[in-house]
Coordinates of C-alpha atoms and ligand atoms in Angstrom, one line a residue:
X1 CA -15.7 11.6 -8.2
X2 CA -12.2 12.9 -7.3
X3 CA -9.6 11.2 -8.7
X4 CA -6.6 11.3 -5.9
X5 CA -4.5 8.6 -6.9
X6 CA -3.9 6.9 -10.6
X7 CA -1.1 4.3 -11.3
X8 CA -0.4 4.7 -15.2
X9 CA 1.4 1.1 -16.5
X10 CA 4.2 0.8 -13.9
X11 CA 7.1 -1.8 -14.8
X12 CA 9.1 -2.8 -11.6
X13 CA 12.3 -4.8 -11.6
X14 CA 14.1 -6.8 -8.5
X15 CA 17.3 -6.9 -10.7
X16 CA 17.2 -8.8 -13.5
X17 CA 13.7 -9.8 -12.4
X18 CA 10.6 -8.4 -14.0
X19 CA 7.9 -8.2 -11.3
X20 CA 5.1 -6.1 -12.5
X21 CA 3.9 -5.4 -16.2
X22 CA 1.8 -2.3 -17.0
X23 CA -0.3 -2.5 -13.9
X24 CA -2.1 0.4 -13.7
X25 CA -5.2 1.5 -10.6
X26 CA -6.7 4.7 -10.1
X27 CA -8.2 5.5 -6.4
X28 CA -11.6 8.2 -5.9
X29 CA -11.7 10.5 -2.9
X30 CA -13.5 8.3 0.3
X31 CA -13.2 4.7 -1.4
X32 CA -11.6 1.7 -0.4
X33 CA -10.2 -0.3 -3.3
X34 CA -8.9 -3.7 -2.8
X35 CA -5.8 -4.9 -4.6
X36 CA -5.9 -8.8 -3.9
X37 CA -3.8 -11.6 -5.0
X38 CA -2.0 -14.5 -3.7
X39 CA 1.2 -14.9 -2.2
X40 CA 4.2 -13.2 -4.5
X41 CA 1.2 -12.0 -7.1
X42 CA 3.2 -8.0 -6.3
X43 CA 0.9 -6.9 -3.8
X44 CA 4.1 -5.5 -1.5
X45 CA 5.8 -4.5 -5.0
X46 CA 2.9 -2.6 -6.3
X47 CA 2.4 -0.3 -3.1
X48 CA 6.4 0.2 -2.6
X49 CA 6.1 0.8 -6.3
X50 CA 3.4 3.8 -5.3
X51 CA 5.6 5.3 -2.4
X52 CA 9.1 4.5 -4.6
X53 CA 10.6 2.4 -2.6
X54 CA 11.3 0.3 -5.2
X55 CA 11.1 2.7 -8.3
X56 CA 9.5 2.0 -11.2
X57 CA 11.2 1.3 -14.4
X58 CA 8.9 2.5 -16.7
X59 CA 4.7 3.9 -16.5
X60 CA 3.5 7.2 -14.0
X61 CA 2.3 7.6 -10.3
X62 CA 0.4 10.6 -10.3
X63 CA -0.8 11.5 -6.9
X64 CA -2.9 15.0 -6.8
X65 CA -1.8 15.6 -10.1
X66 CA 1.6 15.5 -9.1
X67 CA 3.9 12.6 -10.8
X68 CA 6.1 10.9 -8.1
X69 CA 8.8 9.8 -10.4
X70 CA 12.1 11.4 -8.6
X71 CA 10.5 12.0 -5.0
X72 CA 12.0 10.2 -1.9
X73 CA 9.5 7.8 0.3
X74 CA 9.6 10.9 3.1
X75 CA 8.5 13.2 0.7
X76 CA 6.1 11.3 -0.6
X77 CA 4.9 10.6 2.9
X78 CA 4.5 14.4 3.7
X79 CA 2.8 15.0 -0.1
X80 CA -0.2 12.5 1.6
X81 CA 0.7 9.4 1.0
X82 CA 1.0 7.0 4.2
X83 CA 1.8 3.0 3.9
X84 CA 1.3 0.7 6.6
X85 CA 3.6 -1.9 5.7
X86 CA 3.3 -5.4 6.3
X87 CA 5.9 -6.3 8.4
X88 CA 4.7 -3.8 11.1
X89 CA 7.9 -1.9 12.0
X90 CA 7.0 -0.6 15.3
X91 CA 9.7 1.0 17.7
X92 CA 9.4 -1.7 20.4
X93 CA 11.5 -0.6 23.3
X94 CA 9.3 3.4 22.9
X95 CA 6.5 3.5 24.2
X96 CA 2.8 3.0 22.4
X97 CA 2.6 6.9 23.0
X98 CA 5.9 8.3 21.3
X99 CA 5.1 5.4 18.3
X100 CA 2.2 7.3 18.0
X101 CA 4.3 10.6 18.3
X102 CA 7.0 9.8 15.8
X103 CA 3.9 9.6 13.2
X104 CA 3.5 12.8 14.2
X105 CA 6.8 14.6 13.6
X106 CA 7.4 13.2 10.2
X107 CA 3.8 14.0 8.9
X108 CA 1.4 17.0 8.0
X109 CA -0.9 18.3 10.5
X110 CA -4.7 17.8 10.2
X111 CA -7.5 16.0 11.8
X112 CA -5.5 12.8 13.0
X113 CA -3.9 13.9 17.0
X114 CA -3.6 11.6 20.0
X115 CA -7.2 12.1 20.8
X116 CA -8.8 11.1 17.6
X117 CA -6.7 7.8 17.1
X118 CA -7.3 6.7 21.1
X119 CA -10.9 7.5 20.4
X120 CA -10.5 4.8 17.2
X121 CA -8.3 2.7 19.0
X122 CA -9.1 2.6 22.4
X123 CA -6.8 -0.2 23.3
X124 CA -3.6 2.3 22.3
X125 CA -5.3 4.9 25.0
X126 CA -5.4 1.8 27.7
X127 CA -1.7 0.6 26.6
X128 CA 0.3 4.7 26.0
X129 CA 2.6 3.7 28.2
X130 CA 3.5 0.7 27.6
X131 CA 6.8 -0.5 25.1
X132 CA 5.1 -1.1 21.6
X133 CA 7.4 -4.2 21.8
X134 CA 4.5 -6.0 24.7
X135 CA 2.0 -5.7 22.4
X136 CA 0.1 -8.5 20.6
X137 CA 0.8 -9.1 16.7
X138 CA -3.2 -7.7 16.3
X139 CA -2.6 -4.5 19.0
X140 CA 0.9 -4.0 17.1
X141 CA -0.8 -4.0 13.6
X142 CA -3.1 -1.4 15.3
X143 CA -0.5 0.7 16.4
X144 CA 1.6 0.7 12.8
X145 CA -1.6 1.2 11.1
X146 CA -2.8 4.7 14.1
X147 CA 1.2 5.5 13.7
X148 CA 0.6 6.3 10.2
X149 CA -2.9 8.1 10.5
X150 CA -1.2 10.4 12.9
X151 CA 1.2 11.8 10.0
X152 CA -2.7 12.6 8.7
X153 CA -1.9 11.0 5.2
X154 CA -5.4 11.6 1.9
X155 CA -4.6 8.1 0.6
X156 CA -3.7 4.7 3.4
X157 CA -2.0 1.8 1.6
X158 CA -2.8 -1.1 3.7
X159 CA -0.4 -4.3 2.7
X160 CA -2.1 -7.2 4.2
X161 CA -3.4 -5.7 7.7
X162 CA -5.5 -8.9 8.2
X163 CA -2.3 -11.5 7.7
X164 CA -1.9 -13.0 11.1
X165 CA -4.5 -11.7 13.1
X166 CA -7.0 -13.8 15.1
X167 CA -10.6 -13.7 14.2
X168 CA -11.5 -11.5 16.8
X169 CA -8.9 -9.1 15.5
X170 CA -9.7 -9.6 12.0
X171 CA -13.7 -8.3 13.3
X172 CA -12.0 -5.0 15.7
X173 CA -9.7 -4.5 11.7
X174 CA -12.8 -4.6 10.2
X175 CA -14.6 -1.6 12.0
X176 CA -11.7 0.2 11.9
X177 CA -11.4 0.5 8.1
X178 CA -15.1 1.3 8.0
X179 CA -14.7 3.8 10.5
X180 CA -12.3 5.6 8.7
X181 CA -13.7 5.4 5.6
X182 CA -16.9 7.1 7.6
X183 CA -14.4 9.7 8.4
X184 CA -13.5 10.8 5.0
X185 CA -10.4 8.5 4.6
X186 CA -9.1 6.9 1.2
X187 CA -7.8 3.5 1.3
X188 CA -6.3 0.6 -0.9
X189 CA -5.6 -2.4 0.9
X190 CA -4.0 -5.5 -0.6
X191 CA -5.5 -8.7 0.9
X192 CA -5.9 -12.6 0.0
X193 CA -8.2 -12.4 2.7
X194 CA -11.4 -12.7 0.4
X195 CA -14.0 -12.6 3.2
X196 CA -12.1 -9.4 5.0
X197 CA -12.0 -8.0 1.6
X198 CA -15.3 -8.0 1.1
X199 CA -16.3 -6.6 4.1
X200 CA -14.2 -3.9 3.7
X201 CA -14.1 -2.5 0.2
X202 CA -16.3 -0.7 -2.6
X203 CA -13.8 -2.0 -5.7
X204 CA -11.6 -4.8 -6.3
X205 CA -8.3 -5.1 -9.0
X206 CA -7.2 -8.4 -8.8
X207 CA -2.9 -9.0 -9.3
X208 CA -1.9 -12.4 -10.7
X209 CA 2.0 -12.7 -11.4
X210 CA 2.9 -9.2 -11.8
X211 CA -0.7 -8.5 -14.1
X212 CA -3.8 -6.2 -13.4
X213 CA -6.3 -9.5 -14.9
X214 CA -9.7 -7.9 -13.1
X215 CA -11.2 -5.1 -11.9
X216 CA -15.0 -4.7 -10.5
X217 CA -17.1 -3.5 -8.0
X218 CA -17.2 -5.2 -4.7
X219 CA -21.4 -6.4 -5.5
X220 CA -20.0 -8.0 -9.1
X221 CA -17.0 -9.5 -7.4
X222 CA -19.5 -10.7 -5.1
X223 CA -20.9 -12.9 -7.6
X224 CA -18.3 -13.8 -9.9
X225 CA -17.4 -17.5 -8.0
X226 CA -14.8 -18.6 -11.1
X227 CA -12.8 -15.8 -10.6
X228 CA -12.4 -16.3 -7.3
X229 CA -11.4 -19.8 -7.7
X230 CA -9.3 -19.3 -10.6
X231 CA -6.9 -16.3 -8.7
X232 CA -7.4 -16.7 -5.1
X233 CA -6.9 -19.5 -2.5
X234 CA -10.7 -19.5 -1.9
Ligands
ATP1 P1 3.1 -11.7 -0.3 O1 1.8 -12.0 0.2 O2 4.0 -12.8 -0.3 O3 3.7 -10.4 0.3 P2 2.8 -10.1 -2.7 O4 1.7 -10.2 -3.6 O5 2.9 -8.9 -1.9 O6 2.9 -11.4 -1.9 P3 5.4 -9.4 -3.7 O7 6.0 -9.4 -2.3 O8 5.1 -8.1 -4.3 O9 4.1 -10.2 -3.6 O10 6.3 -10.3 -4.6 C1 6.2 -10.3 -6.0 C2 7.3 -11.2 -6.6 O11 8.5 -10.5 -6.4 C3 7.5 -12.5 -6.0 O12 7.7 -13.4 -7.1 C4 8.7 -12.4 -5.1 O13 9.4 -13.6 -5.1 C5 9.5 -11.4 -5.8 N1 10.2 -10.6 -4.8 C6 9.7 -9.9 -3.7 N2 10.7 -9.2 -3.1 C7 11.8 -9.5 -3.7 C8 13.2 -9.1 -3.6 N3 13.5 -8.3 -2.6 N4 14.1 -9.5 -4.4 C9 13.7 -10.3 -5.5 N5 12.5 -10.7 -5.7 C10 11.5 -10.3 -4.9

């Protein structure tokens, strides 16, 4: 297996704070790893960490064998790496199309164009021409996560795409993440959404207070009830 993304004992700081200690997660070629923890555990922290929006004091992000210590966020965009952040910063007065376009521009070129993503997200095809702003929190989360694809990233960080969604939506997120991994795509999502998790995902690191404490496949996770009572709100 092809190692694409390894996370060597990061330290990250809010100020005086000390958020994360020696976490460290390495991501295969065509997996979906899970990072899941519950509210503050440094779910956000850890993949801002990755992209260095909030740098690192100490430990490596190799991506590609390339260390990212230095980079800018853009760069690391256009090197491969593509977050969908939580907070789902669409463009809402532009229109679902030039969302989708602006991915585009700052990204590489590859498999992911307008056709593919309408043809994975049909309902961005139906709604082109309509402000992103209209959209429903579950089309929106669509959008941020297809905005992304389109700058054709190797490795997705998805922070919490199932927070807020309705069942129904949480089922369509569900697909979509196994039809990309279908497609070839790499992915670590962070979730508290066990269930969703799941569903989804081949491995699993648990984060508890700024600490790696678990790491498994999805079948022994599966199995292991105590830890899922003793680090998530199951
Ligand atoms: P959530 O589900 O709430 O997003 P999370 O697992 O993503 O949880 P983080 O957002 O990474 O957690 O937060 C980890 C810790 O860092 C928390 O204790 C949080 O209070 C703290 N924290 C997050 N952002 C900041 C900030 N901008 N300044 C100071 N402390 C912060």
């Amino acid at each position: 297996m092809e190692k694409i993304l390894s996370v060597d004992r990061i330290n990250t700081y809010y100020g005086k704070s000390h958020i994360l200690f020696d976490v460290s997660l390495d991501i295969y070629k065509n997996e979906v790893l899970c990072l899941l923890g519950r509210n503050g555990a440094g779910k956000t922290t850890t993949f801002k960490s990755i992209v260095m929006l909030n740098k690192p004091v100490s430990g490596k992000v190799i991506f590609n064998g390339k260390d990212l210590n230095g980079l800018k966020p853009y760069q690391i965009f256009r090197l491969g790496i593509g977050l969908v952040p939580e907070d789902r910063r669409i463009f809402g007065p532009l229109t679902v199309r030039e969302n989708l376009m602006l991915g585009a521009r700052v990204g590489r070129k590859g498999v992911w164009n307008l056709d593919m993503v309408y043809k994975y997200f049909p309902i961005l095809k139906e709604y082109e021409s309509k402000p992103g702003g209209m959209l429903s929190g579950g089309e929106q989360q669509m959008l941020t996560i297809a905005r992304t694809l389109m700058g054709n990233p190797d490795v997705l960080l998805l922070d919490e795409p199932s927070e807020g969604l309705s069942p129904v939506m949480v089922n369509t997120l569900k697909e979509i993440v196994l039809g990309l991994k279908a497609a070839g795509a790499t992915i670590i999502l962070s979730e508290q959404h066990v269930k969703f998790a799941m569903a989804v995902s081949d491995r699993v690191s648990i984060i508890d207070k700024g600490h790696i404490v678990y790491e498994s496949s999805i079948e022994k996770f599966k199995e292991d009830l105590e830890i899922q009572k003793k680090y998530l709100a199951v």
